[in-house]
PDB file of C-alpha atoms in Angstrom:
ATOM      1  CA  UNK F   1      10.384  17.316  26.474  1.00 43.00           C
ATOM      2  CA  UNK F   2       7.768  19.435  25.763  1.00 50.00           C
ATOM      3  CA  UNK F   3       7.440  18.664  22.742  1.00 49.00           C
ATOM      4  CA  UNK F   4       7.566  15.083  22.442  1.00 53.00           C
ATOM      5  CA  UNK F   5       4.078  15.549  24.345  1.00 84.00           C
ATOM      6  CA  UNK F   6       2.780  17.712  21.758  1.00 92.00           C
ATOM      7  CA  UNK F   7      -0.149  15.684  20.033  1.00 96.00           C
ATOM      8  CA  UNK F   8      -1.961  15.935  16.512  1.00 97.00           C
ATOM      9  CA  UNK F   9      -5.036  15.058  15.166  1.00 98.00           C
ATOM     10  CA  UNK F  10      -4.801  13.258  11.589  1.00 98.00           C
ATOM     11  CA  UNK F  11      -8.839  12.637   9.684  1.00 98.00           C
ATOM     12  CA  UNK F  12      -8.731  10.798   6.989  1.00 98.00           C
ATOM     13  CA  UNK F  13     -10.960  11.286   3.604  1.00 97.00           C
ATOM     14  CA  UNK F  14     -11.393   9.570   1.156  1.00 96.00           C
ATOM     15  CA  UNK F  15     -13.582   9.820  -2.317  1.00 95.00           C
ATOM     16  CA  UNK F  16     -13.044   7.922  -5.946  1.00 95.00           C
ATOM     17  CA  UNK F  17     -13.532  10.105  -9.398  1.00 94.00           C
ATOM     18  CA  UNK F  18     -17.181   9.851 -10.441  1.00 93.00           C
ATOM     19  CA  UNK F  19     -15.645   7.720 -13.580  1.00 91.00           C
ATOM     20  CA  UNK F  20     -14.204   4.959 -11.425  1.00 94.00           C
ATOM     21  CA  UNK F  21     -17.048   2.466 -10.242  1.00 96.00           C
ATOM     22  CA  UNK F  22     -15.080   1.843  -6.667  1.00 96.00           C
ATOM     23  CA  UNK F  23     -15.956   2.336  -3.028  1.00 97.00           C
ATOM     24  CA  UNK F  24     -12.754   3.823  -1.378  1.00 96.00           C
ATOM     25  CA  UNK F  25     -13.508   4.937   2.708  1.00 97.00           C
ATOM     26  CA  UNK F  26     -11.023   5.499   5.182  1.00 97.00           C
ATOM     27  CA  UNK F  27     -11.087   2.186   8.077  1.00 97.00           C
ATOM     28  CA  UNK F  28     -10.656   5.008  10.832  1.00 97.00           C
ATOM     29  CA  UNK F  29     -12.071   8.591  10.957  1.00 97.00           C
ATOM     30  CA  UNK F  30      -8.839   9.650  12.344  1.00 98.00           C
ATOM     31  CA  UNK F  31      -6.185   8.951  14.536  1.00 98.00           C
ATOM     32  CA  UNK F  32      -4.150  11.076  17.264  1.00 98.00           C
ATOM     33  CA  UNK F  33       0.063  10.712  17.417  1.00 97.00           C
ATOM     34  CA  UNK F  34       3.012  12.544  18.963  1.00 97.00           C
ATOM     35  CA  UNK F  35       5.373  13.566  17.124  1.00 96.00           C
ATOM     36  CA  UNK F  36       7.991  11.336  15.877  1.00 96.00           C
ATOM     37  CA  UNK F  37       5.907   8.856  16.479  1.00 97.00           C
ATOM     38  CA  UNK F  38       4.602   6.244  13.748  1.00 97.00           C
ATOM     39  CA  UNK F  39       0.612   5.130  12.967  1.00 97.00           C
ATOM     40  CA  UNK F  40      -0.586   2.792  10.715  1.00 97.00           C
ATOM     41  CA  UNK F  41      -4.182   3.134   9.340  1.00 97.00           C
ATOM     42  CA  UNK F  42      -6.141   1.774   6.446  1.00 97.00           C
ATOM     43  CA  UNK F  43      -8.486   2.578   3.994  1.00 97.00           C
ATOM     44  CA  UNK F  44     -10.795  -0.191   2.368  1.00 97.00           C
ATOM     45  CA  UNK F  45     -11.435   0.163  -1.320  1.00 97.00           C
ATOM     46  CA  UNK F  46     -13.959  -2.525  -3.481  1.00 97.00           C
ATOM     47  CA  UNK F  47     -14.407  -2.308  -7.569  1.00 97.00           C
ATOM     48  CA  UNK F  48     -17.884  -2.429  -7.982  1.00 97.00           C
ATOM     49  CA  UNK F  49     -17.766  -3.154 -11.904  1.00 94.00           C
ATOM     50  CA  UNK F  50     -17.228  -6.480 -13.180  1.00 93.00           C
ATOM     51  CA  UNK F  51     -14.110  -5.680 -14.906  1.00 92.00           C
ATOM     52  CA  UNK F  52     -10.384  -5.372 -13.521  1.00 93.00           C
ATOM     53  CA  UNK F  53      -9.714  -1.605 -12.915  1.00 93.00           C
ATOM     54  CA  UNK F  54      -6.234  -0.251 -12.097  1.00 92.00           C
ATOM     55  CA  UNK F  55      -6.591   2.598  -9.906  1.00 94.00           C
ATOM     56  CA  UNK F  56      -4.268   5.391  -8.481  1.00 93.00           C
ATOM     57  CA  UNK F  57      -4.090   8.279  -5.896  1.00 94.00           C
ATOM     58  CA  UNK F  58      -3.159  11.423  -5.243  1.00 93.00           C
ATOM     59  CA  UNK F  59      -3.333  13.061  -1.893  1.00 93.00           C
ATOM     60  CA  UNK F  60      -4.091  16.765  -0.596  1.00 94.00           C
ATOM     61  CA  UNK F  61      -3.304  17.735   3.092  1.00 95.00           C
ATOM     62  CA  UNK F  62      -4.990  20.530   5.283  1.00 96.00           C
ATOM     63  CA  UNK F  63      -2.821  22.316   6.135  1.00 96.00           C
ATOM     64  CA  UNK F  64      -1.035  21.659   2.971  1.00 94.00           C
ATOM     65  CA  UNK F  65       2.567  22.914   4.039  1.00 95.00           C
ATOM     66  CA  UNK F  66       2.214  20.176   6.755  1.00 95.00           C
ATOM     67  CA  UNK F  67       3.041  17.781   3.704  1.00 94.00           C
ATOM     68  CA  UNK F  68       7.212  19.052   4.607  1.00 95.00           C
ATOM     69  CA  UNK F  69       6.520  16.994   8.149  1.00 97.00           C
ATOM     70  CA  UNK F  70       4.403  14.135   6.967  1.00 97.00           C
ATOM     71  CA  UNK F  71       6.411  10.973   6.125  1.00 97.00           C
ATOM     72  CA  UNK F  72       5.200   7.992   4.558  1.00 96.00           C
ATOM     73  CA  UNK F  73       6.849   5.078   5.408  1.00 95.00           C
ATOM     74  CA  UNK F  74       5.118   2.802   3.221  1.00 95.00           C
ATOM     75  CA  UNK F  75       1.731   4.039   1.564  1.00 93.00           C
ATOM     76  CA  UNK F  76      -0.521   2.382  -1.208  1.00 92.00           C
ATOM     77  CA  UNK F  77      -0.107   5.344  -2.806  1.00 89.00           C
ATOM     78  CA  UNK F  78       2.975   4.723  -3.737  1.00 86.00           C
ATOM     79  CA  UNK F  79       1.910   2.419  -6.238  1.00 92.00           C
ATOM     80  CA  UNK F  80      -1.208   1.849  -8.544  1.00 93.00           C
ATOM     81  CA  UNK F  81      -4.159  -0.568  -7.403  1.00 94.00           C
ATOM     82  CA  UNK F  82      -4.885  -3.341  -9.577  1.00 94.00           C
ATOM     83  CA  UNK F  83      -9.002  -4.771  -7.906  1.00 95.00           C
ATOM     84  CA  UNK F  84     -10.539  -7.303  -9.708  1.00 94.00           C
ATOM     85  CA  UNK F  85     -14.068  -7.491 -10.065  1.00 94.00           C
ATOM     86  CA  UNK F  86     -15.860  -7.439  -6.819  1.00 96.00           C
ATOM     87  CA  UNK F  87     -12.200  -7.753  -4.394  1.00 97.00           C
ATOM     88  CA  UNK F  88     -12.224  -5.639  -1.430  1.00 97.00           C
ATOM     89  CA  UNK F  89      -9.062  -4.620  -0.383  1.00 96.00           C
ATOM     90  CA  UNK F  90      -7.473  -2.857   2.803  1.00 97.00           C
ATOM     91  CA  UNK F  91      -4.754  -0.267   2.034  1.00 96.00           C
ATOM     92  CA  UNK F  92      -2.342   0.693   4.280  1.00 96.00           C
ATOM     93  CA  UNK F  93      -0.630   4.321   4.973  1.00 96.00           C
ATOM     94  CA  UNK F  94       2.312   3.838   7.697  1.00 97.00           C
ATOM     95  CA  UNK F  95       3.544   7.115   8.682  1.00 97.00           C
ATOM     96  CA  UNK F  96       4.649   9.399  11.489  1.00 97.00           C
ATOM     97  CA  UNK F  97       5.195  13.213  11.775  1.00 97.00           C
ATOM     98  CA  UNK F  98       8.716  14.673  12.100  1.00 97.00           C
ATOM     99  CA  UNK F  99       9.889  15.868  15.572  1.00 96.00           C
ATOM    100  CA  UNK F 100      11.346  19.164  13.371  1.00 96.00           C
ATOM    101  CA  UNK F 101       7.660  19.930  12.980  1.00 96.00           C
ATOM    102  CA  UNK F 102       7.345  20.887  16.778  1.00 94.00           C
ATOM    103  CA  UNK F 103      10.754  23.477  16.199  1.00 95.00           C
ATOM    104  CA  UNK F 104       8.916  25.253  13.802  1.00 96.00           C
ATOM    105  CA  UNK F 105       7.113  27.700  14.762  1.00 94.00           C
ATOM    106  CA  UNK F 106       4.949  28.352  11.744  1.00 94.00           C
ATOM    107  CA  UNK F 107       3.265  25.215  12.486  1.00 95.00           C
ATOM    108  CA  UNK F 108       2.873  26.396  16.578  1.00 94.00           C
ATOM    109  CA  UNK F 109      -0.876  26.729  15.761  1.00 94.00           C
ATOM    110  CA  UNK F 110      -1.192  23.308  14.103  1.00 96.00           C
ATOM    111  CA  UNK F 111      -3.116  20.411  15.864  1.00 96.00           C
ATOM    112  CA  UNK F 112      -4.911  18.857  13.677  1.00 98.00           C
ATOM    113  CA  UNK F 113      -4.126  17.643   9.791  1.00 98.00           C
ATOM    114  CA  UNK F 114      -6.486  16.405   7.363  1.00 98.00           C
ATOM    115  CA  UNK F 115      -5.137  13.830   4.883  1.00 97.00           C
ATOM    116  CA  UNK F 116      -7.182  12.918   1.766  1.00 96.00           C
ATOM    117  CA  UNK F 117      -7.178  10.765  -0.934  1.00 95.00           C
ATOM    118  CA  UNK F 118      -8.817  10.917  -4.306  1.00 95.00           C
ATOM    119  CA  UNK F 119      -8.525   7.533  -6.765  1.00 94.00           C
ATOM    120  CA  UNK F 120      -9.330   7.970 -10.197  1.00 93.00           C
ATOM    121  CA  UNK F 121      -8.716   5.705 -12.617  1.00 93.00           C
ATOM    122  CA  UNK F 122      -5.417   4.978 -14.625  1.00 89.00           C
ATOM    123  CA  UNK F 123      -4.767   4.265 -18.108  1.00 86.00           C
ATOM    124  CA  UNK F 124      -2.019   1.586 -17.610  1.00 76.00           C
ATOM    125  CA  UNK F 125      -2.795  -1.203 -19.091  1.00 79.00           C
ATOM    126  CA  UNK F 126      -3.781  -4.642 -17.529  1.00 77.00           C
ATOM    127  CA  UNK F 127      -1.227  -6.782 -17.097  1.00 76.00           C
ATOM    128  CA  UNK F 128      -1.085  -9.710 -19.805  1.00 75.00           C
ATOM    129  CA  UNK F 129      -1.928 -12.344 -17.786  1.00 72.00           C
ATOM    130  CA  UNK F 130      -5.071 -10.643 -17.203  1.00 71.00           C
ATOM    131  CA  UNK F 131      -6.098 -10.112 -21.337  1.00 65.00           C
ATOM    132  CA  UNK F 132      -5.000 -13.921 -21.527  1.00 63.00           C
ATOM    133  CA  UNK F 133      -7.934 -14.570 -18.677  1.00 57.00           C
ATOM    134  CA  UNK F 134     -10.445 -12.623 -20.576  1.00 58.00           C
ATOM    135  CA  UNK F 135      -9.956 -14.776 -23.741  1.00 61.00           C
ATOM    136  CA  UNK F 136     -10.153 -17.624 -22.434  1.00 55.00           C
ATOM    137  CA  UNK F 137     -13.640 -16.805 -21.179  1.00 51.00           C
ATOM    138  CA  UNK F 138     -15.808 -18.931 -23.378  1.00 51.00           C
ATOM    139  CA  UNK F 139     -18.980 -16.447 -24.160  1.00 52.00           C
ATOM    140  CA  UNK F 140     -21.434 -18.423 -22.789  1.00 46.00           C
ATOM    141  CA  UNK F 141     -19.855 -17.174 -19.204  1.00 47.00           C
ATOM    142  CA  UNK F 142     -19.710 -13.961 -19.862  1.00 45.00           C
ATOM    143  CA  UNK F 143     -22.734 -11.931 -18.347  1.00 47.00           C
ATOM    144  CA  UNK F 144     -25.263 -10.420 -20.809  1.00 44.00           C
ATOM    145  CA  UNK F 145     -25.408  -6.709 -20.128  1.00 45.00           C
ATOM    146  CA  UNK F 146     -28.971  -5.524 -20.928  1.00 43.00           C
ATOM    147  CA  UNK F 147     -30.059  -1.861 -20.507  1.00 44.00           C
ATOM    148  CA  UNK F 148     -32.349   0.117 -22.038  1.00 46.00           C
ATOM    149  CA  UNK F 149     -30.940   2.665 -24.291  1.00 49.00           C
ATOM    150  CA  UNK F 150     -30.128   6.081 -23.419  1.00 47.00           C
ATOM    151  CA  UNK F 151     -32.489   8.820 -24.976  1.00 52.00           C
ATOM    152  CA  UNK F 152     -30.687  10.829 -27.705  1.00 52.00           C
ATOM    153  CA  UNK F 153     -27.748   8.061 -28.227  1.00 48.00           C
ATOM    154  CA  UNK F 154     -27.234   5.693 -30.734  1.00 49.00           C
ATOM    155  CA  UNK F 155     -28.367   2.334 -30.009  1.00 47.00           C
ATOM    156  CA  UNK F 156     -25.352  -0.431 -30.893  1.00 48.00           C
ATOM    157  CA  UNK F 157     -26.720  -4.058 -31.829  1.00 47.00           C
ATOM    158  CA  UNK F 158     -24.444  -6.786 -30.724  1.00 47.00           C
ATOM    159  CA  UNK F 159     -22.113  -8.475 -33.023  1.00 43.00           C
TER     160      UNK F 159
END
């Protein structure tokens, strides 16, 4: 009985590679749950670029031998992120922490467990449909990028 009382403290993180143009920030700053019991939270992720960008994530937990405890029912990272230009999306993480956690007594000390994400970009490629959008673009809709060169680099004329 005891320990079905026993509460932890999950903060969330979140951060993108410096190569992927996204915003990726965790809905909540962290949640508190007894053990065995499940939580759903959310982080909310936008592509910034004007391009479709598959992204994908790996995680890191603090304490990281917590990870043997921490179930995922159903995560996004599971899966890689296809945003389109501009879309905000919210990402779910459904979870719960194992009652066995709360018999061991390595983890007597343990009340709190920080769970972050990093999302870099992956090299999959689009998905067909999406090459078949971009071509049909006629190039009078596509935006004109204009920047002014970089010192030290090559400047490219258009075609």
């Amino acid at each position: 009985a005891e320990q079905s009382k026993r509460l932890i403290t999950i903060d969330f993180a979140g951060t993108v590679h410096d190569a992927l143009p996204w915003e990726f920030v965790p809905q909540q700053r962290r949640v508190i749950v007894g053990l065995g019991e499940t939580a759903l939270a959310f982080y909310r992720a936008k592509n910034k670029s004007d391009r479709p960008i598959i992204g994908v994530s790996v995680y890191h937990m603090i304490p990281a031998e917590t990870g043997l405890y921490f179930n995922k029912i159903q995560c996004f990272c599971f899966d890689e992120q296809l945003i389109n230009p501009g879309e905000e999306v919210d990402l779910p993480i459904f979870f719960f922490i194992d009652p066995m956690m709360g018999l061991d007594n390595r983890f007597d000390h343990v009340d709190r467990i920080t769970l972050s994400y990093l999302f870099f970009e992956s090299d999959s490629e689009l998905p067909e449909e999406y090459e078949e959008f971009k071509k049909s673009l006629p190039s009078s809709n596509r935006p004109a990028v204009v920047s002014a060169p970089t010192p030290g680099l090559p400047v490219l004329a258009a075609a």
